[in-house]
Coordinates of C-alpha atoms in Angstrom, one line a residue:
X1 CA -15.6 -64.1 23.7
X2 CA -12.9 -66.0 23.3
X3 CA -13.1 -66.6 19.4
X4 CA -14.0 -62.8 18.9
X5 CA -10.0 -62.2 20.8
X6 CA -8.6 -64.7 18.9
X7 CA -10.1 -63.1 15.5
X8 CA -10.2 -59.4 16.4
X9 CA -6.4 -58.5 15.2
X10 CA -6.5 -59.7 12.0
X11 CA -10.2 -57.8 11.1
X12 CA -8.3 -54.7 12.7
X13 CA -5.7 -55.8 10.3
X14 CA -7.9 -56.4 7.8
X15 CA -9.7 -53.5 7.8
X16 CA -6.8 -51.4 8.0
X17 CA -5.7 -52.7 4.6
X18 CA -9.0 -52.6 3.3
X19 CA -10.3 -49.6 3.3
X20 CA -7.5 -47.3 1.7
X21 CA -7.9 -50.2 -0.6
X22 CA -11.3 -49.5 -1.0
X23 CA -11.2 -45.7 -1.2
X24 CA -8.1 -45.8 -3.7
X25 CA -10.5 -48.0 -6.2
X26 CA -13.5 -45.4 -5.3
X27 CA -11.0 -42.6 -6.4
X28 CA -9.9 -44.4 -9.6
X29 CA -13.6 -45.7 -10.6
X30 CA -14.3 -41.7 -10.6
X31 CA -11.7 -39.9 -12.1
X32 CA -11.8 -42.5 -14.7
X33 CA -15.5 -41.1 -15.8
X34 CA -15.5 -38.0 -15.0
X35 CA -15.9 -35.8 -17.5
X36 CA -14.3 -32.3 -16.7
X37 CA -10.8 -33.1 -16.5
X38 CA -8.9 -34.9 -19.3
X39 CA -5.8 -35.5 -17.0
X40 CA -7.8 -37.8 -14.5
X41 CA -9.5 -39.7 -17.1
X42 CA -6.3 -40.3 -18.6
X43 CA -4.2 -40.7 -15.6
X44 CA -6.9 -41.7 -12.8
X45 CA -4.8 -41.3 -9.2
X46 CA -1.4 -40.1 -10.7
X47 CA -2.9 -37.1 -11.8
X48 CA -4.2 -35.6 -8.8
X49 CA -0.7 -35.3 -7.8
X50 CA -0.7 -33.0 -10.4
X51 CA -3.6 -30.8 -8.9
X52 CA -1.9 -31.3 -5.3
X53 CA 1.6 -29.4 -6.6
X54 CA -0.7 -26.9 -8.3
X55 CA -2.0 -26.3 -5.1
X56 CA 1.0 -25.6 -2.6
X57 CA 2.8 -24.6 -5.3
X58 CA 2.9 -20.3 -4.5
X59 CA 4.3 -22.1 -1.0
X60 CA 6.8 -24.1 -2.3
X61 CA 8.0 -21.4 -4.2
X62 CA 7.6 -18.9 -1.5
X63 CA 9.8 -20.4 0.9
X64 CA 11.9 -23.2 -0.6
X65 CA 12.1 -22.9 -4.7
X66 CA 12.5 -18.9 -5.8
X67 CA 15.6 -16.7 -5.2
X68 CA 15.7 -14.3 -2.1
X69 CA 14.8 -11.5 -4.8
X70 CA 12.4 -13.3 -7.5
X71 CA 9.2 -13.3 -5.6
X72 CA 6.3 -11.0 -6.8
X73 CA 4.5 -8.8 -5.4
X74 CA 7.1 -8.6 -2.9
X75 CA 10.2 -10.6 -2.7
X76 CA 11.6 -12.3 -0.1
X77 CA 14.4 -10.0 0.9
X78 CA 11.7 -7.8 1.1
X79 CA 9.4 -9.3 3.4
X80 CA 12.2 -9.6 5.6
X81 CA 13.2 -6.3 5.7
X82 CA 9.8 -5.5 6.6
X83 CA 9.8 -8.0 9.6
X84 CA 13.3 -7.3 10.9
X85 CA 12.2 -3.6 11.5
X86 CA 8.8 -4.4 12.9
X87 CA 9.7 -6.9 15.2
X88 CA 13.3 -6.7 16.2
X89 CA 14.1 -2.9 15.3
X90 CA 16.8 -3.6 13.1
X91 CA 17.4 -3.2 9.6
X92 CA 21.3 -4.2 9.6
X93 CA 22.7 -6.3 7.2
X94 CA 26.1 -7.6 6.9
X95 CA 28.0 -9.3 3.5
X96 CA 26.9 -7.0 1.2
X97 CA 23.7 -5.8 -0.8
X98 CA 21.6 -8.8 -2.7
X99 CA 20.5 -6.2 -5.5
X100 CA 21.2 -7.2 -8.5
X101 CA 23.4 -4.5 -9.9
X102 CA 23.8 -5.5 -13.6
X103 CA 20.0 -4.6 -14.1
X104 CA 18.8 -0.8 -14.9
X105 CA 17.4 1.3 -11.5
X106 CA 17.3 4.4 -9.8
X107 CA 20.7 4.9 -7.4
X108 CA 20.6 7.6 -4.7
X109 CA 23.8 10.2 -5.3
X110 CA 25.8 10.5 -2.3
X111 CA 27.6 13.6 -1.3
X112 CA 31.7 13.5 -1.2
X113 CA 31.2 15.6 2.6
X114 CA 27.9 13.6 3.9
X115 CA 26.2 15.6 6.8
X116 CA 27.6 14.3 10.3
X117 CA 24.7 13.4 12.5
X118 CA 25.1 16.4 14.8
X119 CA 24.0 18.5 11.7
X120 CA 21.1 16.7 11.0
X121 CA 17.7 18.5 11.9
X122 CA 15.4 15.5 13.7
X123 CA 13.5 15.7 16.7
X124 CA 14.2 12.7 19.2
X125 CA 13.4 15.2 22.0
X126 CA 10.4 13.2 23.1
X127 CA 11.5 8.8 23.2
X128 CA 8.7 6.4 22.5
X129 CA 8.0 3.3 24.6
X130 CA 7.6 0.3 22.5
X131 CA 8.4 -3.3 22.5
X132 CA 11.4 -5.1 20.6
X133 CA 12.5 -9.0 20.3
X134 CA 15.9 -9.6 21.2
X135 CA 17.6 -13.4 19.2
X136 CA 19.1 -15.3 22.4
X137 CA 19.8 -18.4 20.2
X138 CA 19.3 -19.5 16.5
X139 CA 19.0 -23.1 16.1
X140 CA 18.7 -24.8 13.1
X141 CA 14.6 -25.9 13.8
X142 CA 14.1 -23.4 16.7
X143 CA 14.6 -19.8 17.7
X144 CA 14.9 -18.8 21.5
X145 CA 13.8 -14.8 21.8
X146 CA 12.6 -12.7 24.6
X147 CA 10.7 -9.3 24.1
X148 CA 12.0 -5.9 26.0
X149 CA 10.6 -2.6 26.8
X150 CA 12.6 0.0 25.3
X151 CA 12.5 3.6 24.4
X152 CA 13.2 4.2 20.9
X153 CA 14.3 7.7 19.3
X154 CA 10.9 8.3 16.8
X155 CA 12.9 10.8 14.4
X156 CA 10.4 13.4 13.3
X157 CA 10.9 15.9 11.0
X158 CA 11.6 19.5 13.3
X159 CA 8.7 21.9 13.4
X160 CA 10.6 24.0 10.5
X161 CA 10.6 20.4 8.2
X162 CA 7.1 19.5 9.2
X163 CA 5.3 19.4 6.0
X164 CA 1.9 21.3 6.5
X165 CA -1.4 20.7 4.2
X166 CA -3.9 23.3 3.6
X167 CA -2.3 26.3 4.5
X168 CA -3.5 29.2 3.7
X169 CA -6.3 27.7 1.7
X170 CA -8.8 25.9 5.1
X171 CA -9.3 26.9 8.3
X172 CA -7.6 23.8 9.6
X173 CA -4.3 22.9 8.0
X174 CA -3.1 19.5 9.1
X175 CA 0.9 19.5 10.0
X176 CA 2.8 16.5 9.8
X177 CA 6.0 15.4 11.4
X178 CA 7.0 12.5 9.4
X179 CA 6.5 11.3 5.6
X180 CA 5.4 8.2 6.1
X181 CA 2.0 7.0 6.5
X182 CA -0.7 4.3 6.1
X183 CA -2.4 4.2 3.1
X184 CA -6.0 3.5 2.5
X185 CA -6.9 0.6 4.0
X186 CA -10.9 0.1 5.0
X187 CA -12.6 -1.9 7.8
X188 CA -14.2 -4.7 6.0
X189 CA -11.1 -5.3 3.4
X190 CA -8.8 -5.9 7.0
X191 CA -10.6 -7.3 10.2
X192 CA -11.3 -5.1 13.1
X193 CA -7.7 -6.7 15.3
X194 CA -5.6 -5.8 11.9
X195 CA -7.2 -1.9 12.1
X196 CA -6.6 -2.0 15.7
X197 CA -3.8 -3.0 15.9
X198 CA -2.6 -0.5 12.8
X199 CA -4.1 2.5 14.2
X200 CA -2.6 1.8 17.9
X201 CA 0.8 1.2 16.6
X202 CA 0.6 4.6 14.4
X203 CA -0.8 6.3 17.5
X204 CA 2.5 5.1 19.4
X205 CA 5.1 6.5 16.8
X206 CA 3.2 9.6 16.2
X207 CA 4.0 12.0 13.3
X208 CA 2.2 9.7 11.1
X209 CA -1.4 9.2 9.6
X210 CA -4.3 6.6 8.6
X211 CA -6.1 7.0 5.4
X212 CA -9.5 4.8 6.3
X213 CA -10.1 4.0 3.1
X214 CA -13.5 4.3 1.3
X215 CA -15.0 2.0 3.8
X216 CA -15.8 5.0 6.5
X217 CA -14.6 5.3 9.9
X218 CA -14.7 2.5 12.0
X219 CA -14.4 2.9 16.1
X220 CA -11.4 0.3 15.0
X221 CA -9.6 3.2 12.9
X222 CA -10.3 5.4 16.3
X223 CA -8.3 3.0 18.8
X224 CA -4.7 4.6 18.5
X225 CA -5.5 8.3 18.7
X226 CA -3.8 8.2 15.4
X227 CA -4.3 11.2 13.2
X228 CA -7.0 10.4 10.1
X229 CA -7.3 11.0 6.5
X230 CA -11.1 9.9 5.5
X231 CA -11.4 8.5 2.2
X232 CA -14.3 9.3 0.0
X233 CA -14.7 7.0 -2.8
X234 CA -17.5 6.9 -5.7
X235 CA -19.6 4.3 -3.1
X236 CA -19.8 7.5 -0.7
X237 CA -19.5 4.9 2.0
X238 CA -19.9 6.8 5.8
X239 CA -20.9 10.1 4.1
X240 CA -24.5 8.7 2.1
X241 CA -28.0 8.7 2.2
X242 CA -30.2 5.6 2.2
X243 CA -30.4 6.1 -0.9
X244 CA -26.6 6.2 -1.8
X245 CA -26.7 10.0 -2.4
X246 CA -24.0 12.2 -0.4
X247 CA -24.9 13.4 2.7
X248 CA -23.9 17.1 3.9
X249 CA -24.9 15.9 7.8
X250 CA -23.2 12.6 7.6
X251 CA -19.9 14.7 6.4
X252 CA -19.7 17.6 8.7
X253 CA -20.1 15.2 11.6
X254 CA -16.6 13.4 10.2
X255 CA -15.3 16.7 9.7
X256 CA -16.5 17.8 13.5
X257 CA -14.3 14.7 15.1
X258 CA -11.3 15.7 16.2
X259 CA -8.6 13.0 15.1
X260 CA -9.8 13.1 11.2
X261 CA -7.4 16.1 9.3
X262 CA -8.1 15.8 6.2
X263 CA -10.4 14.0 3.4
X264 CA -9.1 12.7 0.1
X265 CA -11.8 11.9 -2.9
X266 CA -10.8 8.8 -4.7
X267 CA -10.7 8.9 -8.3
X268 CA -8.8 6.0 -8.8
X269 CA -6.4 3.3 -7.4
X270 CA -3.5 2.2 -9.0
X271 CA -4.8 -2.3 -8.7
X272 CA -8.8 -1.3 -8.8
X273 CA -9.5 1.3 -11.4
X274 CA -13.0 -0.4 -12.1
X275 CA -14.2 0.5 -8.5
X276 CA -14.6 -0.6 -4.6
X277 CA -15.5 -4.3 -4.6
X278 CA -16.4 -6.0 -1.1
X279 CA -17.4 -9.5 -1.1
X280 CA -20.8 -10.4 0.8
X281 CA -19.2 -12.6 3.2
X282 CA -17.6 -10.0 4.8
X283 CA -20.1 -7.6 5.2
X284 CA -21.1 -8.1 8.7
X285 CA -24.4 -6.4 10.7
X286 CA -20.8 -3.7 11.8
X287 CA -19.9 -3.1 8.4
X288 CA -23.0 -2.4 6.9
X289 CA -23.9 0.3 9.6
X290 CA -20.6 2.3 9.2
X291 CA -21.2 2.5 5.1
X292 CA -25.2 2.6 5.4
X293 CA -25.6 -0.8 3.0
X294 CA -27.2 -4.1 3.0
X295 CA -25.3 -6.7 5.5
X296 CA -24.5 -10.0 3.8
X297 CA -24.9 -8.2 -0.2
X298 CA -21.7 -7.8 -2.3
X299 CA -20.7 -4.1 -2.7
X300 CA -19.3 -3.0 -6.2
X301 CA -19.0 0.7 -6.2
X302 CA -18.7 2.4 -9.4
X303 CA -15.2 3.2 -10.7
X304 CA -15.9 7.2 -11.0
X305 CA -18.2 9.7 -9.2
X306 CA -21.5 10.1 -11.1
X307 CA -22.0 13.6 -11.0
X308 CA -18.3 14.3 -11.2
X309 CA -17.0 14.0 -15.1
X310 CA -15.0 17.3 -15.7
X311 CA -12.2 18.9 -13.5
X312 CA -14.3 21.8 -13.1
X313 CA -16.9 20.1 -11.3
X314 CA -15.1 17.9 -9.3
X315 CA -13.3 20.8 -8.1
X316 CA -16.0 22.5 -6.9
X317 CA -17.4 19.4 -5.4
X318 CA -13.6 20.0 -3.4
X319 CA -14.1 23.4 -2.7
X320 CA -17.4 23.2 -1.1
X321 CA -16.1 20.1 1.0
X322 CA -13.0 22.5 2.2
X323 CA -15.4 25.1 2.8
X324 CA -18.2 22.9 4.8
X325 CA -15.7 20.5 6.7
X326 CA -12.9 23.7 7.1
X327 CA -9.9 20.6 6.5
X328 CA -7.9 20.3 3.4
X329 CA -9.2 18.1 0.4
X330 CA -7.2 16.0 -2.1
X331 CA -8.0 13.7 -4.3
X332 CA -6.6 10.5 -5.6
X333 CA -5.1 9.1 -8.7
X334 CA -3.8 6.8 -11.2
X335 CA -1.8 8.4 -14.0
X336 CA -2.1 7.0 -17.8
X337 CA -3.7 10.3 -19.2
X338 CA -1.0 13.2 -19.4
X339 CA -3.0 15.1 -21.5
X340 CA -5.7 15.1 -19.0
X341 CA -3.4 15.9 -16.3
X342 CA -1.8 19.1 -18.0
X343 CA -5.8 20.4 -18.2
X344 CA -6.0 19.4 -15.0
X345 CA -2.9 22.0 -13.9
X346 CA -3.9 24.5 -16.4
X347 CA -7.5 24.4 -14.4
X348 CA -5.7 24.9 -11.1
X349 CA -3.7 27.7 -12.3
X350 CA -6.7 29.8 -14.2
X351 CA -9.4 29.2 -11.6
X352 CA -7.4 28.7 -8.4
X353 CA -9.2 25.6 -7.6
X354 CA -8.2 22.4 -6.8
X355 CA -7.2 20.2 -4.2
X356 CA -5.0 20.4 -1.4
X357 CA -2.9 17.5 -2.1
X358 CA -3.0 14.8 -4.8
X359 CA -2.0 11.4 -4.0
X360 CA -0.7 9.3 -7.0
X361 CA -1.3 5.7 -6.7
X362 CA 1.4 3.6 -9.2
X363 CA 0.2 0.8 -11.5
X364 CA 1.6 -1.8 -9.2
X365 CA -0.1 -0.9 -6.2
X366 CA -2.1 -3.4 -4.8
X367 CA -6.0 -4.0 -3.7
X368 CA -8.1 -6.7 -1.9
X369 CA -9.9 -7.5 -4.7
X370 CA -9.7 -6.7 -8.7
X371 CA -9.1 -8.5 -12.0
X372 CA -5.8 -9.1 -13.3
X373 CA -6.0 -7.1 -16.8
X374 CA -6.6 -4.0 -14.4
X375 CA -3.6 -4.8 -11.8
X376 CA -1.3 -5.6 -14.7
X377 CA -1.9 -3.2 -17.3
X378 CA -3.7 -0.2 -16.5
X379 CA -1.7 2.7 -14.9
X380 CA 1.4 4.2 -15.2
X381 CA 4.4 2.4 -12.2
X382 CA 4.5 5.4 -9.6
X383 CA 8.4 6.0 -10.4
X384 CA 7.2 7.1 -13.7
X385 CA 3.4 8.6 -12.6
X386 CA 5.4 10.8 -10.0
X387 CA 7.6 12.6 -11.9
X388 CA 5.0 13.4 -14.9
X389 CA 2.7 14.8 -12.4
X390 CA 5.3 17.3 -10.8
X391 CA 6.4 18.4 -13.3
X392 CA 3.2 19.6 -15.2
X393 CA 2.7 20.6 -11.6
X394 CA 5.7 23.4 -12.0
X395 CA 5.2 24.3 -15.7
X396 CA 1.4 25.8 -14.7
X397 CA 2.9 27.2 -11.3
X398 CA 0.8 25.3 -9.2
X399 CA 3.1 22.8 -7.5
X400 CA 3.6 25.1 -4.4
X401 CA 0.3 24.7 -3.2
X402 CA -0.5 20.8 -3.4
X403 CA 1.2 18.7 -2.1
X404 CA 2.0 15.5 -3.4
X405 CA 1.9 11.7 -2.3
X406 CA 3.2 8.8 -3.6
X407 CA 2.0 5.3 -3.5
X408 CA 2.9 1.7 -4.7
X409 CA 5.5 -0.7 -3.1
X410 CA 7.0 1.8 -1.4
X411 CA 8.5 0.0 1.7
X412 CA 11.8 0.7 2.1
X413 CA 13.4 3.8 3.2
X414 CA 15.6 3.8 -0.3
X415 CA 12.4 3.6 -2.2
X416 CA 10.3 6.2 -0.2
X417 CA 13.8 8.4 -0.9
X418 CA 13.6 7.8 -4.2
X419 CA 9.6 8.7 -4.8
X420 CA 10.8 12.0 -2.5
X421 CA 13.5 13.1 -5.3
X422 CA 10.8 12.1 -7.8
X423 CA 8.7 15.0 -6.6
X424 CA 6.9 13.8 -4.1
X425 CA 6.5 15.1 -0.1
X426 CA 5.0 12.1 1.7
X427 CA 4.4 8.3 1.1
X428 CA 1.9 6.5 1.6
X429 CA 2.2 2.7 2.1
X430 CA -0.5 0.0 2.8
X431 CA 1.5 -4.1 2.0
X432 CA 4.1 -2.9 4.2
X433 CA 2.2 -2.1 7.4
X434 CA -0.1 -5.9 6.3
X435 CA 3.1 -7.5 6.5
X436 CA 4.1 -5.7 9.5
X437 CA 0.7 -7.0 11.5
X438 CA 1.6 -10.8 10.6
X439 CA 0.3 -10.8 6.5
X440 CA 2.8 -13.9 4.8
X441 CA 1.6 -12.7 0.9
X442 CA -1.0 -15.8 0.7
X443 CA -2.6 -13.8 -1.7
X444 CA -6.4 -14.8 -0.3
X445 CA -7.3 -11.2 0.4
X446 CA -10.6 -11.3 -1.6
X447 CA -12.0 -15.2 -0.1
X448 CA -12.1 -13.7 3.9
X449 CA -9.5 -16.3 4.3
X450 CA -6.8 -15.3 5.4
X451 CA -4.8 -17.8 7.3
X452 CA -3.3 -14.9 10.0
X453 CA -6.1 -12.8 10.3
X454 CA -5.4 -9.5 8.4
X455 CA -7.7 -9.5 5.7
X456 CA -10.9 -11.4 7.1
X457 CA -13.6 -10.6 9.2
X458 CA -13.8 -14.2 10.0
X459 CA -13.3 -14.4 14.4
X460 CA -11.5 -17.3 14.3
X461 CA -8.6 -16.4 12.1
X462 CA -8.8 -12.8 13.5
X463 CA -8.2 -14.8 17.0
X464 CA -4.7 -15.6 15.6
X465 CA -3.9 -11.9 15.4
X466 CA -2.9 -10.2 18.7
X467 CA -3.1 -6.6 18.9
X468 CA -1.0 -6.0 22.2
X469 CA 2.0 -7.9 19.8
X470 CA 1.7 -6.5 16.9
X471 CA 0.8 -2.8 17.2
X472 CA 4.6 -2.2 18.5
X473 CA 5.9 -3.8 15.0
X474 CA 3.8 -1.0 13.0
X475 CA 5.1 1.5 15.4
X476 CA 8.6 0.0 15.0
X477 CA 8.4 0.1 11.6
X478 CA 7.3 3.5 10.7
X479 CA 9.9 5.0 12.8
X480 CA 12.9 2.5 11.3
X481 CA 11.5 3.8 8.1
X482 CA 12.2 7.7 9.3
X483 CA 15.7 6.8 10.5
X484 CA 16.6 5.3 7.2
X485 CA 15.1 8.4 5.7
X486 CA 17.3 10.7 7.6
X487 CA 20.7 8.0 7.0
X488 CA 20.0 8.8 3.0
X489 CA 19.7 12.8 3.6
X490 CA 23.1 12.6 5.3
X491 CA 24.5 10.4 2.7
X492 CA 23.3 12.8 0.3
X493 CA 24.4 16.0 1.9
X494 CA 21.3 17.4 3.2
X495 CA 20.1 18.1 6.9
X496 CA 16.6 16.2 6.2
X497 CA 15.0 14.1 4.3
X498 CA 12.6 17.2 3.2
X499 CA 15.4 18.6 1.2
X500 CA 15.9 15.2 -1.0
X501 CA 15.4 16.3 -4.5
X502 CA 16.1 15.7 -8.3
X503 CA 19.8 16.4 -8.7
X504 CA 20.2 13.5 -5.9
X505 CA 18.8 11.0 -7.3
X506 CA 20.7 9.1 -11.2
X507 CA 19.3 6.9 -13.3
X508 CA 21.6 3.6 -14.7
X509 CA 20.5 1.5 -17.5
X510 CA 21.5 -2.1 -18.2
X511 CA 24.8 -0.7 -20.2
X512 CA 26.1 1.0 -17.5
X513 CA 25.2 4.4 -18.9
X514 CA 23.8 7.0 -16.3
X515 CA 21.3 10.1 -16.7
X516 CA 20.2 12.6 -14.4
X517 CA 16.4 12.7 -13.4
X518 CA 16.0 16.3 -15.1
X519 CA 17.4 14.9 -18.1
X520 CA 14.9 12.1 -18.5
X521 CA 12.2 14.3 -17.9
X522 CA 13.3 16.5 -20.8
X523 CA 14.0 14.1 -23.2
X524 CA 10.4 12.9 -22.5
X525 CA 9.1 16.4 -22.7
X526 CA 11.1 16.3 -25.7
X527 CA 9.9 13.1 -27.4
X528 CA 6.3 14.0 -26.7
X529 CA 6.3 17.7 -28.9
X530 CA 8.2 15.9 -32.0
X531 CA 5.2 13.2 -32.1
X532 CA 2.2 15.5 -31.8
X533 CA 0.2 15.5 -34.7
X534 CA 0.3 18.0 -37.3
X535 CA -3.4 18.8 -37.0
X536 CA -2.7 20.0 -33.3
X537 CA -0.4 22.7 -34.8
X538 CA -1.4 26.3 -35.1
X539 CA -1.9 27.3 -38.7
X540 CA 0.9 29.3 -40.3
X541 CA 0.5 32.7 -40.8
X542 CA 0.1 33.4 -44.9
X543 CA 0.2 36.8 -45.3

């Protein structure tokens, strides 16, 4: 006993030394003949360190390496404005703007005699009761906060501004009080404690909505309350057969239930034009019994309706869902294909079909799950989509009964203003409210791992996200999101955000020169008649 005391420290020693020793020259001896990387053969050990910057590389640049306004999707200054108004109700910033004002954009006119906020027409007659953090201390390595109770003003839109889909053309118009809402989002893509927490923090700000996404209604989507917009994509997930085929039962039983007020037929999505993809690790026994498919399978819906491949009959696959379900109908799109678009209007205007409301998804909206060359390169950015689309809207005098929503990185109440002088009535947003339920852009979406529980079904990392926290940063957020609306009607001159239009909205390019929205447009219009070929002419008249 005594010699194994006297030797013990120095095999502990020993060993210690040893085996990283060991495992170093176990590393070496393999990247040295492996075969698949040409680095590690020539660089055994030194060029893993390669493969480990490669790694934590979108973090490093994230957090320590890229400018406050580089970062893509979203940039940093964007992230935080996001967070600031979820969680501490506050979108105040002091110094100055961090926009870089040398570059071309869209700049919101403001009036010379701005409305004084005594003019303005919002409702803040009923408060909500949410939750908001309060900074006691900011250290350099630690942050001392405490939440409060408070009641916050929810600024809706008065019952004269409320924008109303459907009327006149179903027997259940659906009235809105504000223009922002959530959009598509389905159970399966997010976890069920994301959804909750989504659709109970909607539910608490009220005059809002929740587009379900083509994944069907989940009881998840039914926590808040929250008024519903039921997405029905090509997989005809929550309204099929067995078989796949729709199903006329399955559909007026959505239409029967009292929070869904509308359904929109996806056509197309600005990231995923090829189709609904859902990888097989997240569907779960749950998932597969709201869309009627095979637990544990992939799911790769197809990127159009099958029977649907003409205007004429997918509006009358509309008309007969208006008619059946009694709530308005609109349909979904990416825009790329004017022409098709200005048959699509000249449709609506000779039959008097068509949907209720179209929602135009931009090119650089995003998706769970798609392939870059379709995220990058297909689909028109929705500050150009938008305007195209209403204005072919007015030249076949259909505009006034559709209503229009716009879609893609719309999260800031300048940008929303912006897509609203653009033409369009309500905006949808669906990175915005992530962000606002804990997502930190890790850009994992598609592998069910993501690291704070948004977009996984995985119960342990869904464990991380609490729903009694976060629902009061979506409701905090949607209504910061209304009261910047209404600060950018009054700058402009107008008593709501309903009354933003063209003529307040300018264009400046990178030399400083400056064109009106209505100008663009026609130069466009213009541009487009002096390049159509010579065959599409009408023949002259010899006589």
């Amino acid at each position: 006993m005594g010699k194994i005391s006297k030797y013990l420290p120095t095999a502990i020693i020993g060993s210690t030394v040893a085996a990283p020793l060991a495992y170093i020259a176990y590393i070496y001896q393999k990247d040295n003949h492996q075969k698949q990387h040409a680095v590690l053969r020539n660089f055994p050990l030194l060029g893993r360190v390669r493969y480990m910057a490669e790694h934590v590389g979108p973090e490093l640049r994230q957090y320590l390496f890229s400018g406050d306004n580089e970062g893509l999707p979203f940039s940093r200054i964007q992230y935080e404005d996001i967070v600031k108004a979820g969680k501490y109700n506050d979108r105040l910033i002091g110094f100055g703007s961090d926009r870089n004002f040398a570059e071309d954009g869209f700049y919101i006119r403001n009036s010379l005699f701005p409305k004084l906020r005594t003019e303005l027409r919002i409702d803040n007659s009923h408060k909500v009761a949410t939750y908001r953090y309060v900074v006691d201390h900011e250290g350099l390595i630690s942050r001392k906060e405490h939440r409060e109770e408070i009641l916050a003003d929810p600024y809706y839109l008065r019952d004269e501004d409320a924008i109303v889909i459907g009327e006149g053309y179903c027997r259940h118009p659906f009235t809105i009080k504000g223009q922002v809402g959530m959009s598509a989002m389905s159970y399966g893509a997010l976890g069920e404690n994301a959804i909750t927490a989504l659709s109970k923090g909607l539910g608490i700000a009220g005059g809002t909505w929740m587009n379900t996404g083509e994944g069907g209604i989940s009881d998840y989507h039914l926590a808040g309350d929250t008024d519903l917009i039921m997405q029905i994509g090509p997989g005809l997930f929550g309204v099929r057969t067995p078989g796949g085929e729709f199903s006329w039962e399955a559909f007026k039983e959505k239409a029967a239930m009292e929070n869904v007020k509308a359904f929109e037929v996806k056509l197309a999505q600005g990231a995923k034009t090829r189709g609904g993809h859902l990888e097989g690790n997240k569907v779960t026994e749950e998932i597969a019994r709201i869309r009627l498919i095979e637990p544990g399978k992939t799911v790769n819906s197809p990127n159009r309706f099958t029977e649907y491949d003409s205007f004429e009959k997918l509006f009358a696959f509309i008309e007969q869902l208006r008619e059946v379900g009694g709530k308005p109908v609109g349909m979904k799109i990416v825009v790329g294909d004017v022409e098709g678009l200005e048959e699509m209007a000249r449709i609506m205007r000779d039959t008097g079909k068509g949907p209720d409301f179209i929602t135009i998804d931009g090119g650089e909206g995003g998706t769970g799950a798609t392939y870059q060359e379709l995220a990058d390169s297909v689909g028109l950015p929705i500050m150009t989509a938008l305007p195209i689309v209403d204005e072919l809207l007015r030249q076949y005098g259909v505009r006034d009964r559709v209503k229009l929503i716009a879609s893609g990185k719309l999260v800031t109440p300048d940008k929303i203003a912006m897509a609203l002088a653009l033409g369009a009535d309500l905006v949808n947003i669906a990175r915005g409210f992530m962000i606002s339920v804990g997502c930190i852009m890790a850009e994992v979406c598609h592998t069910n791992t993501c690291p704070v529980g948004v977009a996984t079904t995985d119960p342990d990392l869904q464990d991380g996200l609490i729903v009694g926290e976060k629902m009061y940063r979506v409701a905090n957020y949607v209504m910061s999101l209304r009261a910047g609306l209404f600060n950018i009607a009054a700058a402009t001159g107008v008593e709501s955000p309903t009354l933003i239009e063209r003529k307040h909205l300018t264009h400046k390019d990178i030399r400083g020169r400056v064109s009106s929205v209505g100008s663009m447009i026609h130069q466009l219009d213009q541009k487009e008649k002096q390049e159509k070929p010579v065959e599409d002419l009408p023949p002259k008249n010899n006589l």
